Short mmCIF file of C-alpha atoms and ligand atoms in Angstrom, two decimals:
data_model
loop_
_atom_site.label_atom_id
_atom_site.label_comp_id
_atom_site.label_asym_id
_atom_site.label_seq_id
_atom_site.Cartn_x
_atom_site.Cartn_y
_atom_site.Cartn_z
CA UNK A 1 -31.77 -34.49 22.67
CA UNK A 2 -29.34 -32.69 20.91
CA UNK A 3 -31.88 -29.80 20.22
CA UNK A 4 -31.85 -30.07 16.46
CA UNK A 5 -34.75 -30.44 14.84
CA UNK A 6 -35.87 -30.30 11.02
CA UNK A 7 -39.00 -27.94 10.30
CA UNK A 8 -40.95 -28.98 7.71
CA UNK A 9 -41.01 -27.19 4.39
CA UNK A 10 -37.58 -25.86 4.62
CA UNK A 11 -34.90 -27.14 3.44
CA UNK A 12 -31.36 -26.16 3.92
CA UNK A 13 -28.57 -27.95 1.58
CA UNK A 14 -24.57 -28.44 2.39
CA UNK A 15 -21.88 -29.19 -0.96
CA UNK A 16 -18.99 -29.92 0.18
CA UNK A 17 -15.72 -32.14 -1.27
CA UNK A 18 -13.16 -33.90 0.63
CA UNK A 19 -11.01 -34.34 -2.09
CA UNK A 20 -10.53 -30.32 -2.26
CA UNK A 21 -9.76 -30.13 1.55
CA UNK A 22 -6.01 -32.18 0.95
CA UNK A 23 -4.69 -29.79 -1.53
CA UNK A 24 -1.69 -27.56 -0.05
CA UNK A 25 -0.70 -23.90 -0.89
CA UNK A 26 2.45 -24.74 0.59
CA UNK A 27 3.68 -24.91 4.43
CA UNK A 28 3.75 -21.14 5.22
CA UNK A 29 0.80 -20.35 3.08
CA UNK A 30 -1.67 -18.42 5.25
CA UNK A 31 -4.57 -20.45 2.76
CA UNK A 32 -4.86 -24.16 4.32
CA UNK A 33 -7.79 -26.00 2.63
CA UNK A 34 -7.89 -28.11 5.71
CA UNK A 35 -9.79 -25.71 7.73
CA UNK A 36 -12.81 -27.13 5.64
CA UNK A 37 -12.11 -30.60 7.50
CA UNK A 38 -11.86 -28.84 10.69
CA UNK A 39 -15.28 -27.08 9.99
CA UNK A 40 -17.05 -29.86 9.02
CA UNK A 41 -16.61 -32.01 11.67
CA UNK A 42 -17.24 -29.76 14.28
CA UNK A 43 -20.56 -29.39 11.84
CA UNK A 44 -21.03 -32.94 12.51
CA UNK A 45 -20.53 -33.16 15.55
CA UNK A 46 -23.34 -31.10 16.42
CA UNK A 47 -24.90 -33.25 14.97
CA UNK A 48 -26.15 -30.81 11.59
CA UNK A 49 -25.74 -33.35 8.88
CA UNK A 50 -29.27 -34.72 10.01
CA UNK A 51 -31.13 -31.37 9.21
CA UNK A 52 -29.81 -30.89 6.26
CA UNK A 53 -29.40 -32.63 2.81
CA UNK A 54 -26.03 -33.14 2.10
CA UNK A 55 -23.97 -33.20 -0.56
CA UNK A 56 -20.42 -34.37 -2.24
CA UNK A 57 -19.99 -31.92 -4.95
CA UNK A 58 -18.74 -32.64 -8.38
CA UNK A 59 -16.14 -30.93 -9.82
CA UNK A 60 -17.36 -28.04 -12.61
CA UNK A 61 -16.41 -28.64 -16.28
CA UNK A 62 -14.57 -26.72 -18.98
CA UNK A 63 -17.50 -25.60 -20.24
CA UNK A 64 -19.03 -24.10 -16.71
CA UNK A 65 -15.84 -22.59 -15.81
CA UNK A 66 -16.12 -20.64 -19.31
CA UNK A 67 -19.38 -18.77 -18.41
CA UNK A 68 -16.58 -16.18 -16.65
CA UNK A 69 -13.42 -17.07 -17.18
CA UNK A 70 -11.16 -16.84 -20.55
CA UNK A 71 -10.32 -20.10 -21.79
CA UNK A 72 -7.00 -18.96 -22.71
CA UNK A 73 -6.71 -18.72 -18.96
CA UNK A 74 -8.41 -22.14 -18.28
CA UNK A 75 -6.42 -23.55 -21.03
CA UNK A 76 -3.19 -22.70 -19.04
CA UNK A 77 -4.39 -23.46 -15.98
CA UNK A 78 -5.21 -26.99 -16.78
CA UNK A 79 -1.47 -27.49 -18.02
CA UNK A 80 0.77 -25.80 -15.94
CA UNK A 81 2.66 -27.96 -13.71
CA UNK A 82 4.51 -26.44 -10.15
CA UNK A 83 7.70 -26.59 -10.68
CA UNK A 84 10.07 -29.07 -9.09
CA UNK A 85 12.37 -26.79 -7.09
CA UNK A 86 10.47 -24.03 -5.13
CA UNK A 87 11.65 -20.41 -5.54
CA UNK A 88 11.78 -18.49 -2.41
CA UNK A 89 10.44 -15.51 -3.49
CA UNK A 90 8.35 -13.86 -6.62
CA UNK A 91 9.39 -12.31 -9.42
CA UNK A 92 12.30 -15.24 -9.73
CA UNK A 93 10.21 -16.39 -12.52
CA UNK A 94 10.46 -13.54 -15.54
CA UNK A 95 7.67 -15.87 -17.49
CA UNK A 96 4.47 -15.54 -14.84
CA UNK A 97 1.28 -15.77 -16.44
CA UNK A 98 -2.43 -14.82 -15.75
CA UNK A 99 -0.29 -14.09 -12.28
CA UNK A 100 -0.07 -17.81 -11.46
CA UNK A 101 3.30 -19.09 -9.59
CA UNK A 102 4.06 -16.17 -7.68
CA UNK A 103 3.73 -16.23 -3.48
CA UNK A 104 0.03 -15.15 -3.54
CA UNK A 105 -1.06 -17.73 -5.80
CA UNK A 106 1.77 -20.86 -5.87
CA UNK A 107 1.53 -23.20 -8.78
CA UNK A 108 0.49 -27.12 -6.08
CA UNK A 109 -0.50 -30.39 -7.26
CA UNK A 110 -3.94 -30.60 -8.38
CA UNK A 111 -4.58 -26.99 -9.06
CA UNK A 112 -6.59 -27.14 -11.28
CA UNK A 113 -8.89 -30.11 -9.36
CA UNK A 114 -8.52 -27.58 -6.32
CA UNK A 115 -10.08 -24.92 -8.37
CA UNK A 116 -13.22 -26.70 -10.17
CA UNK A 117 -14.22 -28.82 -7.09
CA UNK A 118 -14.78 -25.08 -5.39
CA UNK A 119 -16.27 -24.25 -8.34
CA UNK A 120 -18.70 -27.20 -8.26
CA UNK A 121 -20.04 -26.79 -4.99
CA UNK A 122 -21.10 -22.76 -5.82
CA UNK A 123 -22.12 -24.28 -8.91
CA UNK A 124 -24.52 -27.31 -7.03
CA UNK A 125 -25.10 -24.99 -4.45
CA UNK A 126 -26.95 -22.46 -7.20
CA UNK A 127 -28.60 -24.91 -8.94
CA UNK A 128 -30.28 -26.29 -5.25
CA UNK A 129 -31.44 -23.03 -5.18
CA UNK A 130 -32.96 -22.39 -8.58
CA UNK A 131 -34.61 -25.40 -8.94
CA UNK A 132 -36.05 -25.17 -5.26
CA UNK A 133 -35.35 -28.24 -3.49
CA UNK A 134 -33.04 -25.54 -1.23
CA UNK A 135 -34.36 -22.52 0.88
CA UNK A 136 -30.67 -22.49 2.03
CA UNK A 137 -27.61 -23.86 0.44
CA UNK A 138 -24.27 -23.71 1.59
CA UNK A 139 -20.65 -23.80 -0.18
CA UNK A 140 -17.70 -23.39 2.41
CA UNK A 141 -15.11 -24.27 -0.15
CA UNK A 142 -16.57 -21.68 -2.44
CA UNK A 143 -16.67 -17.62 -1.70
CA UNK A 144 -12.85 -16.98 -3.79
CA UNK A 145 -13.81 -13.30 -4.27
CA UNK A 146 -10.81 -12.22 -6.34
CA UNK A 147 -10.24 -14.02 -9.67
CA UNK A 148 -10.95 -12.07 -12.39
CA UNK A 149 -11.81 -13.70 -15.86
CA UNK A 150 -8.35 -13.92 -16.63
CA UNK A 151 -6.21 -13.74 -13.93
CA UNK A 152 -5.72 -15.26 -10.44
CA UNK A 153 -5.77 -12.94 -7.56
CA UNK A 154 -4.85 -13.21 -3.79
CA UNK A 155 -5.23 -16.89 -3.46
CA UNK A 156 -8.21 -17.32 -5.97
CA UNK A 157 -7.70 -18.97 -9.70
CA UNK A 158 -11.78 -19.35 -10.33
CA UNK A 159 -14.02 -17.15 -9.43
CA UNK A 160 -17.12 -19.70 -8.52
CA UNK A 161 -19.00 -17.10 -6.82
CA UNK A 162 -19.58 -14.99 -10.24
CA UNK A 163 -19.77 -18.77 -12.03
CA UNK A 164 -22.88 -18.93 -9.30
CA UNK A 165 -24.33 -15.50 -9.64
CA UNK A 166 -23.81 -16.35 -13.56
CA UNK A 167 -26.31 -19.56 -13.10
CA UNK A 168 -28.62 -17.84 -10.54
CA UNK A 169 -29.06 -15.32 -13.50
CA UNK A 170 -31.08 -17.60 -15.86
CA UNK A 171 -33.90 -18.20 -13.33
CA UNK A 172 -33.79 -14.80 -11.70
CA UNK A 173 -34.03 -11.19 -12.71
CA UNK A 174 -31.87 -9.96 -9.73
CA UNK A 175 -29.08 -10.80 -7.60
CA UNK A 176 -27.88 -9.01 -4.33
CA UNK A 177 -24.09 -10.23 -3.79
CA UNK A 178 -23.19 -9.19 -0.26
CA UNK A 179 -19.24 -9.85 0.94
CA UNK A 180 -18.02 -10.02 4.32
CA UNK A 181 -14.54 -11.01 4.36
CA UNK A 182 -12.21 -8.83 5.33
CA UNK A 183 -11.21 -7.98 1.76
CA UNK A 184 -12.50 -6.11 -0.94
CA UNK A 185 -14.78 -8.45 -3.03
CA UNK A 186 -13.26 -7.12 -6.11
CA UNK A 187 -13.49 -9.63 -8.70
CA UNK A 188 -17.12 -10.27 -8.18
CA UNK A 189 -17.48 -5.93 -8.34
CA UNK A 190 -15.59 -6.02 -11.82
CA UNK A 191 -17.50 -9.03 -13.10
CA UNK A 192 -21.19 -7.44 -12.33
CA UNK A 193 -19.90 -4.20 -13.06
CA UNK A 194 -21.72 -3.33 -16.05
CA UNK A 195 -25.00 -5.05 -15.48
CA UNK A 196 -27.87 -3.55 -12.68
CA UNK A 197 -28.92 -7.20 -12.62
CA UNK A 198 -26.76 -7.76 -10.08
CA UNK A 199 -26.00 -5.13 -6.92
CA UNK A 200 -22.49 -6.26 -4.82
CA UNK A 201 -21.99 -4.67 -1.00
CA UNK A 202 -18.62 -5.37 0.32
CA UNK A 203 -17.94 -4.55 3.87
CA UNK A 204 -13.76 -4.77 4.20
CA UNK A 205 -10.85 -2.94 5.65
CA UNK A 206 -9.97 -0.66 3.18
CA UNK A 207 -6.42 1.34 3.75
CA UNK A 208 -5.02 1.63 -0.68
CA UNK A 209 -1.36 1.51 0.38
CA UNK A 210 -1.31 -1.20 3.01
CA UNK A 211 -3.88 -3.54 3.04
CA UNK A 212 -4.50 -5.92 0.05
CA UNK A 213 -6.35 -4.99 -2.57
CA UNK A 214 -6.65 -1.44 -2.33
CA UNK A 215 -10.02 -1.19 -4.12
CA UNK A 216 -13.27 -0.67 -2.59
CA UNK A 217 -13.31 3.36 -1.88
CA UNK A 218 -16.63 4.76 -0.29
CA UNK A 219 -17.25 6.33 -3.51
CA UNK A 220 -16.21 3.26 -6.23
CA UNK A 221 -19.83 2.39 -6.98
CA UNK A 222 -19.06 1.15 -10.72
CA UNK A 223 -18.18 2.86 -13.63
CA UNK A 224 -20.74 6.18 -14.27
CA UNK A 225 -19.95 6.86 -18.01
CA UNK A 226 -21.21 5.72 -21.06
CA UNK A 227 -24.48 5.00 -19.79
CA UNK A 228 -23.38 2.10 -18.30
CA UNK A 229 -26.44 0.13 -16.78
CA UNK A 230 -24.48 -0.96 -13.53
CA UNK A 231 -23.08 2.59 -12.35
CA UNK A 232 -24.22 2.75 -8.83
CA UNK A 233 -24.76 -0.63 -8.32
CA UNK A 234 -21.36 -1.97 -6.64
CA UNK A 235 -22.08 -1.01 -2.92
CA UNK A 236 -18.43 -0.49 -0.62
CA UNK A 237 -18.25 -0.48 3.07
CA UNK A 238 -14.79 1.07 4.01
CA UNK A 239 -13.71 0.13 7.44
CA UNK A 240 -10.44 0.08 9.95
CA UNK A 241 -9.17 -1.60 12.00
CA UNK A 242 -10.93 -3.30 15.21
CA UNK A 243 -14.49 -2.69 14.21
CA UNK A 244 -16.80 -4.57 17.00
CA UNK A 245 -19.78 -6.75 16.71
CA UNK A 246 -22.03 -3.43 17.20
CA UNK A 247 -20.97 -1.32 15.20
CA UNK A 248 -20.21 -3.91 12.29
CA UNK A 249 -24.40 -5.06 12.75
CA UNK A 250 -25.75 -1.50 13.21
CA UNK A 251 -24.06 -1.20 9.83
CA UNK A 252 -24.76 -4.38 8.14
CA UNK A 253 -28.47 -4.19 9.10
CA UNK A 254 -28.89 -0.51 8.66
CA UNK A 255 -27.21 -0.53 4.80
CA UNK A 256 -28.47 -4.19 3.96
CA UNK A 257 -32.08 -3.06 5.14
CA UNK A 258 -32.42 -0.19 2.55
CA UNK A 259 -31.08 -2.28 -0.27
CA UNK A 260 -33.26 -4.78 -0.19
CA UNK A 261 -36.06 -2.50 0.00
CA UNK A 262 -34.61 -0.37 -3.04
CA UNK A 263 -33.10 -3.26 -5.52
CA UNK A 264 -35.69 -5.63 -4.38
CA UNK A 265 -33.13 -8.78 -5.16
CA UNK A 266 -34.70 -11.87 -6.33
CA UNK A 267 -31.91 -14.02 -4.41
CA UNK A 268 -29.00 -13.35 -2.17
CA UNK A 269 -25.96 -14.38 -2.37
CA UNK A 270 -23.42 -13.84 0.91
CA UNK A 271 -19.96 -14.62 1.55
CA UNK A 272 -18.81 -15.60 4.21
CA UNK A 273 -14.91 -14.64 4.45
CA UNK A 274 -14.08 -15.38 8.49
CA UNK A 275 -10.99 -13.31 8.54
CA UNK A 276 -13.46 -10.71 9.39
CA UNK A 277 -13.08 -12.15 12.62
CA UNK A 278 -10.91 -11.48 15.77
CA UNK A 279 -7.29 -13.18 15.67
CA UNK A 280 -7.46 -13.66 12.67
CA UNK A 281 -4.10 -14.27 11.04
CA UNK A 282 -4.27 -11.77 8.01
CA UNK A 283 -7.45 -9.91 9.72
CA UNK A 284 -7.83 -6.87 11.32
CA UNK A 285 -11.27 -6.70 12.83
CA UNK A 286 -12.71 -7.11 16.59
CA UNK A 287 -15.65 -9.58 15.26
CA UNK A 288 -17.06 -12.75 17.09
CA UNK A 289 -18.38 -15.40 16.32
CA UNK A 290 -21.83 -13.80 16.78
CA UNK A 291 -21.16 -11.04 14.94
CA UNK A 292 -20.53 -12.26 12.19
CA UNK A 293 -23.33 -14.82 12.43
CA UNK A 294 -25.91 -12.32 12.74
CA UNK A 295 -25.22 -11.17 9.13
CA UNK A 296 -26.29 -14.20 8.00
CA UNK A 297 -29.32 -14.51 10.28
CA UNK A 298 -30.20 -10.75 9.00
CA UNK A 299 -30.50 -12.06 5.42
CA UNK A 300 -31.82 -15.40 6.42
CA UNK A 301 -34.93 -13.46 7.94
CA UNK A 302 -35.58 -10.83 4.66
CA UNK A 303 -36.71 -14.80 3.35
CA UNK A 304 -35.64 -15.08 0.00
CA UNK A 305 -33.55 -17.72 -1.69
CA UNK A 306 -29.98 -17.70 -0.34
CA UNK A 307 -26.37 -19.09 -0.95
CA UNK A 308 -23.71 -18.83 1.84
CA UNK A 309 -20.00 -18.95 0.71
CA UNK A 310 -16.99 -19.06 2.35
CA UNK A 311 -13.87 -17.53 1.31
CA UNK A 312 -11.16 -16.01 3.79
CA UNK A 313 -10.08 -16.99 6.88
CA UNK A 314 -6.98 -17.84 7.91
CA UNK A 315 -6.86 -19.07 11.96
CA UNK A 316 -8.69 -22.43 11.21
CA UNK A 317 -10.22 -23.01 14.59
CA UNK A 318 -11.64 -19.62 14.52
CA UNK A 319 -12.93 -20.53 10.58
CA UNK A 320 -14.59 -23.90 12.13
CA UNK A 321 -16.85 -21.82 14.72
CA UNK A 322 -17.76 -18.80 12.65
CA UNK A 323 -18.77 -21.36 9.85
CA UNK A 324 -20.79 -24.14 12.37
CA UNK A 325 -22.46 -21.16 13.94
CA UNK A 326 -23.18 -20.19 10.65
CA UNK A 327 -24.42 -23.47 9.65
CA UNK A 328 -26.77 -23.73 12.93
CA UNK A 329 -28.88 -20.17 12.02
CA UNK A 330 -28.94 -21.55 8.12
CA UNK A 331 -31.51 -24.47 9.74
CA UNK A 332 -32.63 -22.34 12.86
CA UNK A 333 -31.13 -24.06 15.59
CA UNK A 334 -28.69 -21.78 16.26
CA UNK A 335 -30.67 -21.19 19.94
CA UNK A 336 -31.02 -24.72 21.02
CA UNK A 337 -27.04 -24.93 20.47
CA UNK A 338 -24.77 -25.99 22.84
CA UNK A 339 -21.94 -23.45 22.86
CA UNK A 340 -19.72 -26.13 24.92
CA UNK A 341 -17.98 -28.11 21.97
CA UNK A 342 -18.73 -31.82 21.69
CA UNK A 343 -17.28 -34.02 24.18
CA UNK A 344 -16.09 -36.33 21.08
CA UNK A 345 -14.98 -33.11 18.32
CA UNK A 346 -12.64 -34.53 16.19
CA UNK A 347 -9.04 -32.12 17.10
CA UNK A 348 -10.55 -31.00 19.98
CA UNK A 349 -7.11 -29.11 21.02
CA UNK A 350 -7.07 -27.73 18.18
CA UNK A 351 -10.16 -25.02 19.45
CA UNK A 352 -8.12 -24.16 22.30
CA UNK A 353 -10.77 -22.71 24.39
CA UNK A 354 -13.83 -25.51 24.83
CA UNK A 355 -16.80 -23.17 23.59
CA UNK A 356 -18.43 -22.27 20.44
CA UNK A 357 -18.20 -18.49 21.67
CA UNK A 358 -14.55 -17.73 23.21
CA UNK A 359 -14.63 -13.92 24.12
CA UNK A 360 -12.19 -11.14 22.60
CA UNK A 361 -9.76 -11.93 25.65
CA UNK A 362 -9.77 -15.55 25.55
CA UNK A 363 -9.10 -14.93 21.44
CA UNK A 364 -6.45 -11.79 21.74
CA UNK A 365 -5.35 -11.17 25.25
CA UNK A 366 -6.14 -6.98 24.31
CA UNK A 367 -8.30 -6.57 21.89
CA UNK A 368 -7.32 -4.30 18.84
CA UNK A 369 -7.93 -1.10 19.02
CA UNK A 370 -11.08 0.45 17.35
CA UNK A 371 -10.53 2.86 14.63
CA UNK A 372 -13.66 3.35 13.26
CA UNK A 373 -15.13 6.48 15.14
CA UNK A 374 -19.34 6.63 15.50
CA UNK A 375 -19.31 9.70 13.53
CA UNK A 376 -17.17 7.92 10.15
CA UNK A 377 -19.95 5.19 9.93
CA UNK A 378 -22.58 7.35 9.90
CA UNK A 379 -20.96 9.59 7.10
CA UNK A 380 -21.12 6.11 5.42
CA UNK A 381 -24.63 5.17 5.98
CA UNK A 382 -25.09 9.03 4.71
CA UNK A 383 -23.37 8.03 1.47
CA UNK A 384 -24.91 4.69 1.05
CA UNK A 385 -28.42 6.34 1.01
CA UNK A 386 -27.90 9.01 -1.16
CA UNK A 387 -26.14 6.18 -3.90
CA UNK A 388 -29.41 4.49 -3.67
CA UNK A 389 -31.74 7.32 -4.87
CA UNK A 390 -30.02 6.35 -8.51
CA UNK A 391 -30.93 2.55 -8.10
CA UNK A 392 -34.54 1.38 -8.74
CA UNK A 393 -35.95 -2.41 -9.13
C1 TV7 B 1 -10.16 -14.48 0.00
N1 TV7 B 1 -1.91 -10.94 2.31
C2 TV7 B 1 -7.92 -13.60 0.09
C3 TV7 B 1 -6.76 -12.69 0.42
C4 TV7 B 1 -5.45 -12.72 -0.67
C5 TV7 B 1 -4.96 -11.64 0.45
C6 TV7 B 1 -2.02 -11.33 1.37
C7 TV7 B 1 -0.39 -12.72 2.30
C8 TV7 B 1 0.51 -13.18 2.33
C9 TV7 B 1 0.95 -14.10 1.00
C10 TV7 B 1 2.27 -15.65 1.81
C11 TV7 B 1 2.18 -15.56 3.08
C12 TV7 B 1 1.02 -13.89 3.68
C13 TV7 B 1 1.59 -12.95 5.92
C14 TV7 B 1 -1.17 -11.95 3.26
C15 TV7 B 1 0.89 -7.52 -2.08
C16 TV7 B 1 1.72 -8.45 -1.67
C17 TV7 B 1 2.44 -8.78 -0.35
C18 TV7 B 1 3.80 -12.29 -0.30
C19 TV7 B 1 4.17 -12.68 1.22
N2 TV7 B 1 1.74 -14.86 3.87
C20 TV7 B 1 -8.92 -13.43 0.79
C21 TV7 B 1 -3.57 -11.43 -0.48
C22 TV7 B 1 -2.39 -10.56 -0.01
C23 TV7 B 1 2.10 -16.51 0.70
N3 TV7 B 1 -1.03 -10.12 -0.84
O1 TV7 B 1 -9.99 -12.32 -0.10
C24 TV7 B 1 2.87 -17.15 1.29
O2 TV7 B 1 0.82 -12.80 4.76
O3 TV7 B 1 -0.89 -8.05 -0.04
C25 TV7 B 1 -0.97 -9.30 -0.81
C26 TV7 B 1 0.27 -8.61 -1.88
C27 TV7 B 1 2.24 -9.39 -2.35
C28 TV7 B 1 3.00 -10.80 -1.84
N4 TV7 B 1 3.70 -10.96 -0.88
C29 TV7 B 1 2.44 -9.95 0.28
O4 TV7 B 1 -9.36 -13.58 1.87
C30 TV7 B 1 -9.76 -16.25 0.37
N5 TV7 B 1 -0.65 -12.45 1.06
C31 TV7 B 1 3.04 -16.71 3.70
C32 TV7 B 1 3.55 -17.55 2.17
CA1 CA B 2 -15.91 -7.93 2.13
ZN1 ZN B 3 -10.35 -12.18 2.92
#
C-alpha cells in the first residue's frame, strides 16, 4: 500500500543511536542533535524501516577512536568537564586546549559519549559494508568532517568519517570520499593527504576570508613535494552563493563520473551534509531536496559498496526532508514515495509545508542570487580533468 518493497539480495542498513540525539551544544548553537530525531521520525513515518536492517549503534571504543586521534587529545576529551557558569564569548578562557571550549566547539554534558556514539554508528556502518551484509549503510549521526587528529574544529570533535574509512581500508584497496556539505571537508582531506588509496572530493562554498574553514581552493590538491603518493588525490570544487540543482548535479555527475573511471575506487563514502540546501541557517546555496538527493542517486548507480554519512544541516525541517528522501533512494523506493508528508508524522507542524519537496519560493520567498557563472563551472571541470591525468588506479 505504501509502495515500499524490499528487493531481494539488496541490503540497506540504518545505524542510529537515540542517546546521541539528546545532547545539547547550547541554546543558540546552530548544531542541534535533535534534527536526527526529526529525520528519523519522518523516515519511520514513511514506513522505510521495514525496507532496511535497523541497528542501534554502539559507542566506539577508545582504541577505535585512537586509530586516527592522538591519545593526548582523547584523554583530554574524556576528562574535560563543562564549566559550571557559561562563558559569554570565546577567548575568555586562557587555557583552551585542542581548540575545545570556544563557541564553535563548546564543552557540554556528555561530550565524550556524544562523540563516541557518532563514531560508533559510522564504524558499525563500515563493518556492515566490509562484511558484505549491507550494500548501502546509513549513519546520519556521523559526517563530522572538520575534526583533526588532535584538534576539534567547526562543531566536530571526533572524525567518524576518517575512523570509518580506515576500517574500509583494511579490506578495500581504494576508497573514494565525496563531501556535499556546504563547508570544505578539510579534516578528511588532511587525514589522507599522503596516501593514494583515498581520493577526497569536496564541493563547498569557498571564500577564504568570509566562509569557514577558508580552505579548499581549486588548486589545493594535496602536497606535491617529497614524492608524496597522495599528491593530486585531493579534489576541491569551490563554489559561490546561490548554486542551483541543475548546475550542481551537472558538476557532480561530470566530476564524479571522471573520477570513478580514473581512480577505480572499491567503495564510496558520501558525506551528505544538508547545509548545502536552500534555506539553511548557515548555508548559501539554492539546492533543493531533489538536487541534493541526485548526488546520492548518482553514487548508488555506480554500484559500489556505499556508506552515507550525515554532517552539517542547521534548519532541521530541511535536514529531515533531505535525509528521508536520501534514505528512500538508498532503499530504491524514491519513485513511489508520496510527496505529501504522512498524516501521522510526529512534529508535523515543524515542517511548515506538508510536502517533502517544497519549492524554492516556499523555502526562501526570494531565492538567493546565483553567483556561479557557467563559464567558471566549466573551468572547474577543466582543471579537475587535467588533475586526473596524474591519477591512476
Ligand atoms: C559539519 N559558522 C560544520 C560547520 C562549522 C562552521 C561557524 C558559526 C556559529 C557558531 C555559533 C553560533 C554561529 C550563526 C557559524 C570563525 C568563527 C566565527 C562563533 C560565533 N552561531 C559542518 C564553523 C563556523 C556558536 N566557524 O561543516 C554558538 O553562526 O566561522 C567560524 C569561526 C569564530 C567563532 N564564531 C563564528 O557543517 C558539521 N560558526 C551561535 C552560538
Ligand atoms: Ca563539502
Ligand atoms: Zn557544513
